[in-house]
Amino acid sequence: MPRSGSRSATCEAAPNIALVKYWGVRDEARALPYNSSLSVTLDRLRTRTRVTFDSGLAEDRFVLNGEVVDGAPRHAVGEMLDRIRVESGERDRAEVRSSNNFPTASGLASSASGFAALAGAAAYAAGLAPTPQHLSQIARFGSGSACRSIFGGFVEWRSGRRSDGRDCYATPLFPEDHWPELVDLVALVADAPTKAVRSARAMQLTVATSPEFSGRQREIPGRLARIRRAIGARDASALFPAIMEECDSFRRVCETTTPPLDYLTGTSRAILAAVDEVNRGAGRPVAAYTHDAGAHVHVFLHASDVPRMRRRLAQVAGIAGTRVLHAGPGARRVG
Ligand code: PMV
């Protein structure tokens, strides 16, 4: 049915960093993960996306940071728009204009913020009024981790058990102001390589070939419960070792994949070693490292320990810079 009225909507969303990683899909068509995951939605970094359905367009258009984008990224955007068209009855093609308030080349650009903002803007522009839970179910088809960026603060993505995926969605655990002293000091690695294999494909290689994958699956529910509890109690001495244990487990399944997936550079590994050394020297867990499928390292610590960690990281060659981030808000409509 032809629609009248506003055909545009704008949404903002932020990247998130996983403390319990999503890595492996049990049903590719429905985008259902093997395990639940848990992340912190970050402040300051935002993707803003405007979607306009327009009867004058012959095909979907994707403009990122002012430049028309073709190929695989436009295809992925088109698939998300198709999903919204099926749900809403919208028939027109759309223009998608997206920009990041941080340099895309910094390596912090995330498909999570991009697909969370796109899912929201497209749904609202098509006249839908989705609940945040439903929006998270739509967003995961663009990129799994995008379903967590719908919510702010500390977020859990429940893998669910149903084969139809109705119990698979992200849900907020603790709000962004739950633990203000908890800082994510991001160490940006100079010359971080771009991904050779897309994570959606890489994780399925892990499922198929890593001898460590099933052991990791058995460990995750217990570790996730510990991490959830430690965040709830704002207990850094319980949280930080668990974050590193999880990161090491993620890295191990990547490294034992055939062919091996190695996301880190020598600088990244030196940062992990520096965090270990600071913890050993202090005789307590001062900080926790974690990384996703990339070379940059997120170091979680108490705000009062940021200066000492910065001094230690200044001795590591190959760090392009550090940024202090906190938990931030979820996706929201801004126009
Ligand atoms: O959301 P994707 O398909 O880009 O995969 C994200 C995978 C990790 O970042 C490594 C882990 C996670 O849970 O975010």
Short mmCIF file of C-alpha atoms and ligand atoms in Angstrom, two decimals:
data_model
loop_
_atom_site.label_atom_id
_atom_site.label_comp_id
_atom_site.label_asym_id
_atom_site.label_seq_id
_atom_site.Cartn_x
_atom_site.Cartn_y
_atom_site.Cartn_z
CA MET A 1 0.00 0.00 0.00
CA PRO A 2 1.47 3.46 -0.84
CA ARG A 3 2.33 5.41 2.29
CA SER A 4 2.04 9.10 2.98
CA GLY A 5 3.66 11.32 5.58
CA SER A 6 7.21 11.15 6.81
CA ARG A 7 9.30 8.57 5.07
CA SER A 8 12.54 9.37 6.88
CA ALA A 9 13.95 8.59 10.27
CA THR A 10 17.33 9.07 11.93
CA CYS A 11 18.88 6.94 14.67
CA GLU A 12 22.13 6.98 16.62
CA ALA A 13 23.90 3.98 18.12
CA ALA A 14 27.27 3.21 19.70
CA PRO A 15 29.72 0.31 19.40
CA ASN A 16 29.99 -2.19 22.22
CA ILE A 17 32.87 -4.26 23.55
CA ALA A 18 32.11 -7.86 24.50
CA LEU A 19 33.26 -9.18 27.90
CA VAL A 20 31.81 -12.57 26.96
CA LYS A 21 32.25 -13.09 23.24
CA TYR A 22 29.79 -14.17 20.60
CA TRP A 23 31.73 -16.54 18.33
CA GLY A 24 29.82 -19.25 16.47
CA VAL A 25 26.35 -19.53 14.95
CA ARG A 26 24.12 -22.58 15.40
CA ASP A 27 21.64 -21.52 12.69
CA GLU A 28 22.97 -19.23 9.97
CA ALA A 29 19.61 -18.52 8.30
CA ARG A 30 18.11 -17.32 11.60
CA ALA A 31 21.39 -15.81 12.90
CA LEU A 32 21.22 -17.79 16.16
CA PRO A 33 24.42 -17.94 18.23
CA TYR A 34 25.70 -20.99 20.13
CA ASN A 35 26.27 -19.05 23.33
CA SER A 36 24.94 -16.04 25.17
CA SER A 37 27.27 -13.03 25.28
CA LEU A 38 27.66 -9.92 27.41
CA SER A 39 28.96 -6.47 26.51
CA VAL A 40 29.34 -2.84 27.51
CA THR A 41 27.86 -0.26 25.17
CA LEU A 42 30.40 2.56 24.91
CA ASP A 43 29.94 6.32 25.25
CA ARG A 44 31.31 9.08 22.97
CA LEU A 45 31.51 6.97 19.80
CA ARG A 46 28.35 7.24 17.72
CA THR A 47 27.07 6.21 14.32
CA ARG A 48 24.22 8.37 13.04
CA THR A 49 22.09 6.97 10.23
CA ARG A 50 19.23 8.51 8.26
CA VAL A 51 17.01 6.28 6.14
CA THR A 52 14.65 7.77 3.55
CA PHE A 53 12.26 5.58 1.58
CA ASP A 54 11.65 7.33 -1.72
CA SER A 55 9.46 6.24 -4.65
CA GLY A 56 11.83 8.07 -7.01
CA LEU A 57 14.75 5.72 -6.29
CA ALA A 58 15.42 2.80 -8.66
CA GLU A 59 17.68 1.07 -6.15
CA ASP A 60 18.93 1.34 -2.58
CA ARG A 61 21.78 3.80 -2.05
CA PHE A 62 24.32 3.75 0.78
CA VAL A 63 26.36 6.84 1.61
CA LEU A 64 28.96 6.43 4.39
CA ASN A 65 30.76 9.51 5.71
CA GLY A 66 29.73 11.41 2.56
CA GLU A 67 30.89 8.79 0.05
CA VAL A 68 28.72 6.43 -1.98
CA VAL A 69 29.55 2.84 -1.06
CA ASP A 70 29.00 -0.15 -3.36
CA GLY A 71 29.86 -3.85 -3.17
CA ALA A 72 29.50 -6.02 -0.07
CA PRO A 73 28.63 -3.23 2.44
CA ARG A 74 25.82 -1.95 0.22
CA HIS A 75 24.57 -5.49 -0.23
CA ALA A 76 24.43 -5.99 3.56
CA VAL A 77 22.54 -2.69 3.96
CA GLY A 78 20.12 -3.78 1.21
CA GLU A 79 19.45 -7.08 3.01
CA MET A 80 18.56 -5.22 6.20
CA LEU A 81 16.24 -2.91 4.22
CA ASP A 82 14.59 -5.96 2.57
CA ARG A 83 13.90 -7.41 6.00
CA ILE A 84 12.22 -4.15 7.06
CA ARG A 85 10.27 -4.01 3.78
CA VAL A 86 8.91 -7.52 4.33
CA GLU A 87 7.87 -6.66 7.88
CA SER A 88 6.29 -3.29 7.10
CA GLY A 89 4.85 -3.66 3.61
CA GLU A 90 7.08 -0.78 2.48
CA ARG A 91 7.87 -1.15 -1.24
CA ASP A 92 10.15 1.77 -2.05
CA ARG A 93 13.91 1.76 -2.28
CA ALA A 94 15.81 3.80 0.29
CA GLU A 95 18.72 6.13 0.64
CA VAL A 96 20.84 5.37 3.72
CA ARG A 97 23.17 8.14 4.92
CA SER A 98 25.46 7.11 7.71
CA SER A 99 28.33 8.82 9.49
CA ASN A 100 30.59 8.10 12.42
CA ASN A 101 31.64 10.79 14.89
CA PHE A 102 35.05 9.12 15.12
CA PRO A 103 37.56 8.50 12.36
CA THR A 104 36.56 5.33 10.54
CA ALA A 105 40.25 4.63 10.02
CA SER A 106 40.82 4.55 13.80
CA GLY A 107 39.72 0.93 13.76
CA LEU A 108 37.03 1.58 16.35
CA ALA A 109 34.38 1.70 13.66
CA SER A 110 32.07 -1.13 14.39
CA SER A 111 29.47 -2.97 12.42
CA ALA A 112 27.55 -3.12 15.72
CA SER A 113 26.83 0.61 15.88
CA GLY A 114 26.20 0.73 12.13
CA PHE A 115 23.61 -2.05 12.02
CA ALA A 116 21.92 -0.99 15.27
CA ALA A 117 21.44 2.54 13.92
CA LEU A 118 20.34 1.22 10.51
CA ALA A 119 17.80 -1.24 11.94
CA GLY A 120 16.20 1.51 14.03
CA ALA A 121 16.18 4.21 11.34
CA ALA A 122 14.82 1.84 8.67
CA ALA A 123 12.11 0.44 10.96
CA TYR A 124 10.88 3.88 12.02
CA ALA A 125 11.07 5.30 8.48
CA ALA A 126 8.94 2.37 7.28
CA GLY A 127 6.30 3.21 9.88
CA LEU A 128 7.01 0.35 12.29
CA ALA A 129 6.97 0.90 16.06
CA PRO A 130 9.22 -1.93 17.23
CA THR A 131 9.93 -2.63 20.89
CA PRO A 132 13.65 -2.44 21.73
CA GLN A 133 13.62 -6.24 22.09
CA HIS A 134 12.23 -6.66 18.60
CA LEU A 135 14.70 -4.11 17.24
CA SER A 136 17.53 -6.15 18.72
CA GLN A 137 16.12 -9.22 16.94
CA ILE A 138 16.19 -7.34 13.63
CA ALA A 139 19.65 -5.79 14.18
CA ARG A 140 21.39 -9.14 14.74
CA PHE A 141 20.79 -10.10 11.11
CA GLY A 142 23.15 -7.29 10.04
CA SER A 143 25.85 -8.20 12.54
CA GLY A 144 25.30 -10.35 15.62
CA SER A 145 26.87 -7.91 18.05
CA ALA A 146 24.58 -5.11 16.75
CA CYS A 147 21.68 -6.59 18.75
CA ARG A 148 23.50 -5.59 21.98
CA SER A 149 24.04 -1.96 20.85
CA ILE A 150 20.27 -1.36 20.92
CA PHE A 151 20.64 -1.08 24.71
CA GLY A 152 22.93 1.09 26.82
CA GLY A 153 25.09 0.09 29.77
CA PHE A 154 25.76 -3.61 30.40
CA VAL A 155 23.87 -5.86 28.03
CA GLU A 156 23.37 -9.60 27.68
CA TRP A 157 22.45 -11.26 24.41
CA ARG A 158 20.54 -14.43 25.31
CA SER A 159 21.18 -17.17 22.81
CA GLY A 160 17.84 -18.80 23.60
CA ARG A 161 16.99 -22.45 23.02
CA ARG A 162 14.15 -22.31 20.53
CA SER A 163 14.82 -23.26 16.94
CA ASP A 164 12.59 -20.40 15.68
CA GLY A 165 14.77 -17.81 17.50
CA ARG A 166 11.91 -16.14 19.38
CA ASP A 167 13.82 -16.34 22.66
CA CYS A 168 17.03 -14.97 21.13
CA TYR A 169 17.50 -11.25 21.83
CA ALA A 170 19.54 -8.77 23.82
CA THR A 171 18.38 -7.48 27.15
CA PRO A 172 19.74 -4.70 29.41
CA LEU A 173 21.38 -5.92 32.64
CA PHE A 174 22.63 -2.76 34.34
CA PRO A 175 22.23 0.87 33.20
CA GLU A 176 25.07 3.01 31.95
CA ASP A 177 25.45 4.84 35.30
CA HIS A 178 25.67 1.57 37.28
CA TRP A 179 29.47 1.73 37.75
CA PRO A 180 30.81 5.17 36.75
CA GLU A 181 34.35 4.48 38.02
CA LEU A 182 34.79 1.58 35.60
CA VAL A 183 36.85 2.78 32.64
CA ASP A 184 37.61 1.21 29.28
CA LEU A 185 41.07 2.51 28.34
CA VAL A 186 41.34 1.65 24.66
CA ALA A 187 44.87 1.23 23.34
CA LEU A 188 44.83 1.83 19.60
CA VAL A 189 47.45 -0.23 17.85
CA ALA A 190 49.27 1.51 15.00
CA ASP A 191 49.14 -0.35 11.69
CA ALA A 192 46.34 -2.65 12.86
CA PRO A 193 45.72 -4.93 9.87
CA THR A 194 42.25 -4.97 8.31
CA LYS A 195 40.41 -8.27 8.68
CA ALA A 196 41.37 -10.87 6.08
CA VAL A 197 38.24 -12.96 6.75
CA ARG A 198 34.86 -11.45 7.75
CA SER A 199 33.99 -12.41 11.34
CA ALA A 200 30.71 -14.08 10.26
CA ARG A 201 32.75 -16.53 8.17
CA ALA A 202 35.73 -16.72 10.53
CA MET A 203 33.61 -17.84 13.49
CA GLN A 204 32.07 -20.66 11.44
CA LEU A 205 35.57 -21.86 10.57
CA THR A 206 36.21 -22.01 14.32
CA VAL A 207 33.00 -24.02 14.90
CA ALA A 208 34.00 -26.45 12.16
CA THR A 209 37.69 -26.89 12.95
CA SER A 210 38.79 -25.79 16.43
CA PRO A 211 39.23 -28.74 18.83
CA GLU A 212 38.76 -26.24 21.67
CA PHE A 213 35.32 -24.97 20.60
CA SER A 214 33.15 -27.48 22.48
CA GLY A 215 35.18 -27.10 25.70
CA ARG A 216 34.71 -23.33 25.46
CA GLN A 217 30.95 -23.81 25.08
CA ARG A 218 30.87 -25.85 28.29
CA GLU A 219 32.75 -23.13 30.21
CA ILE A 220 30.77 -20.12 29.06
CA PRO A 221 27.57 -20.35 31.14
CA GLY A 222 29.56 -20.45 34.40
CA ARG A 223 31.87 -17.65 33.32
CA LEU A 224 28.98 -15.51 32.14
CA ALA A 225 27.21 -15.95 35.49
CA ARG A 226 30.40 -14.94 37.33
CA ILE A 227 30.85 -11.85 35.15
CA ARG A 228 27.20 -10.85 35.52
CA ARG A 229 27.47 -11.21 39.31
CA ALA A 230 30.75 -9.30 39.54
CA ILE A 231 29.34 -6.39 37.52
CA GLY A 232 26.22 -6.37 39.69
CA ALA A 233 28.38 -6.19 42.84
CA ARG A 234 30.87 -3.74 41.21
CA ASP A 235 33.53 -6.22 42.24
CA ALA A 236 36.65 -5.53 40.14
CA SER A 237 38.73 -8.24 41.82
CA ALA A 238 36.22 -10.88 40.67
CA LEU A 239 35.46 -9.26 37.32
CA PHE A 240 38.92 -8.55 35.93
CA PRO A 241 40.33 -12.12 36.06
CA ALA A 242 37.10 -13.44 34.53
CA ILE A 243 37.28 -10.92 31.65
CA MET A 244 40.86 -12.02 30.86
CA GLU A 245 39.99 -15.73 31.16
CA GLU A 246 37.21 -15.21 28.63
CA CYS A 247 39.43 -13.20 26.28
CA ASP A 248 42.12 -15.91 26.46
CA SER A 249 39.49 -18.58 25.70
CA PHE A 250 38.27 -16.61 22.67
CA ARG A 251 41.84 -16.15 21.44
CA ARG A 252 42.59 -19.87 21.93
CA VAL A 253 39.68 -21.01 19.75
CA CYS A 254 40.77 -18.51 17.09
CA GLU A 255 44.38 -19.68 17.17
CA THR A 256 43.35 -23.36 16.96
CA THR A 257 41.10 -22.73 13.96
CA THR A 258 42.24 -24.10 10.59
CA PRO A 259 43.59 -21.95 9.06
CA PRO A 260 44.54 -20.10 12.28
CA LEU A 261 42.91 -16.75 13.01
CA ASP A 262 45.42 -14.34 14.49
CA TYR A 263 44.00 -10.89 15.11
CA LEU A 264 46.79 -9.49 17.25
CA THR A 265 50.02 -7.73 16.38
CA GLY A 266 53.23 -7.78 18.42
CA THR A 267 52.08 -4.50 19.96
CA SER A 268 48.72 -6.01 21.01
CA ARG A 269 50.55 -8.90 22.69
CA ALA A 270 52.89 -6.47 24.45
CA ILE A 271 49.83 -4.65 25.84
CA LEU A 272 48.40 -7.94 27.21
CA ALA A 273 51.79 -8.66 28.81
CA ALA A 274 51.95 -5.14 30.29
CA VAL A 275 48.53 -5.61 31.94
CA ASP A 276 49.66 -8.98 33.37
CA GLU A 277 52.82 -7.35 34.68
CA VAL A 278 50.97 -4.45 36.36
CA ASN A 279 48.62 -6.95 38.04
CA ARG A 280 51.50 -9.14 39.21
CA GLY A 281 53.43 -6.11 40.49
CA ALA A 282 50.42 -4.82 42.45
CA GLY A 283 49.54 -8.26 43.80
CA ARG A 284 45.90 -7.68 42.82
CA PRO A 285 43.91 -7.43 39.59
CA VAL A 286 44.35 -3.73 38.78
CA ALA A 287 43.12 -4.13 35.22
CA ALA A 288 41.74 -6.56 32.62
CA TYR A 289 42.53 -6.75 28.92
CA THR A 290 40.13 -7.82 26.23
CA HIS A 291 40.01 -7.62 22.44
CA ASP A 292 37.61 -8.53 19.68
CA ALA A 293 38.50 -9.80 16.21
CA GLY A 294 41.03 -7.00 15.79
CA ALA A 295 44.35 -5.72 17.08
CA HIS A 296 43.22 -2.91 19.40
CA VAL A 297 43.10 -3.75 23.10
CA HIS A 298 40.50 -2.59 25.63
CA VAL A 299 41.87 -2.31 29.16
CA PHE A 300 39.22 -2.20 31.90
CA LEU A 301 40.25 -0.61 35.16
CA HIS A 302 39.20 1.75 37.93
CA ALA A 303 39.38 5.45 36.97
CA SER A 304 42.01 6.09 39.67
CA ASP A 305 44.36 3.56 38.03
CA VAL A 306 44.24 5.17 34.57
CA PRO A 307 47.37 7.36 35.06
CA ARG A 308 49.57 4.43 36.17
CA MET A 309 48.34 2.24 33.30
CA ARG A 310 48.93 5.05 30.82
CA ARG A 311 52.49 5.43 32.10
CA ARG A 312 53.06 1.69 31.65
CA LEU A 313 51.53 1.67 28.15
CA ALA A 314 53.74 4.61 27.16
CA GLN A 315 56.63 2.11 27.28
CA VAL A 316 54.98 -0.16 24.68
CA ALA A 317 56.13 0.57 21.13
CA GLY A 318 53.51 0.80 18.40
CA ILE A 319 50.55 2.29 20.29
CA ALA A 320 48.98 5.05 18.19
CA GLY A 321 47.02 6.49 21.12
CA THR A 322 44.71 5.72 24.00
CA ARG A 323 41.10 6.76 24.64
CA VAL A 324 39.18 6.77 27.88
CA LEU A 325 35.65 5.43 27.40
CA HIS A 326 32.81 4.53 29.77
CA ALA A 327 29.50 2.72 29.52
CA GLY A 328 27.14 4.77 27.38
CA PRO A 329 23.58 4.96 26.12
CA GLY A 330 21.81 2.64 23.71
CA ALA A 331 20.38 3.35 20.29
CA ARG A 332 17.86 6.18 20.06
CA ARG A 333 15.78 7.97 17.49
CA VAL A 334 16.99 11.52 16.90
CA GLY A 335 14.95 12.59 13.92
O1 PMV B 1 28.91 -9.04 15.28
P1 PMV B 1 29.97 -9.66 14.45
O2 PMV B 1 29.41 -10.61 13.44
O3 PMV B 1 30.87 -8.64 13.85
O4 PMV B 1 30.88 -10.57 15.43
C1 PMV B 1 31.44 -10.04 16.60
C2 PMV B 1 32.41 -10.97 17.19
C3 PMV B 1 33.23 -10.41 18.34
O5 PMV B 1 33.35 -9.02 18.24
C4 PMV B 1 34.63 -11.02 18.28
C5 PMV B 1 32.63 -10.79 19.69
C6 PMV B 1 31.41 -10.04 20.14
O6 PMV B 1 30.62 -10.65 20.86
O7 PMV B 1 31.27 -8.84 19.83
#
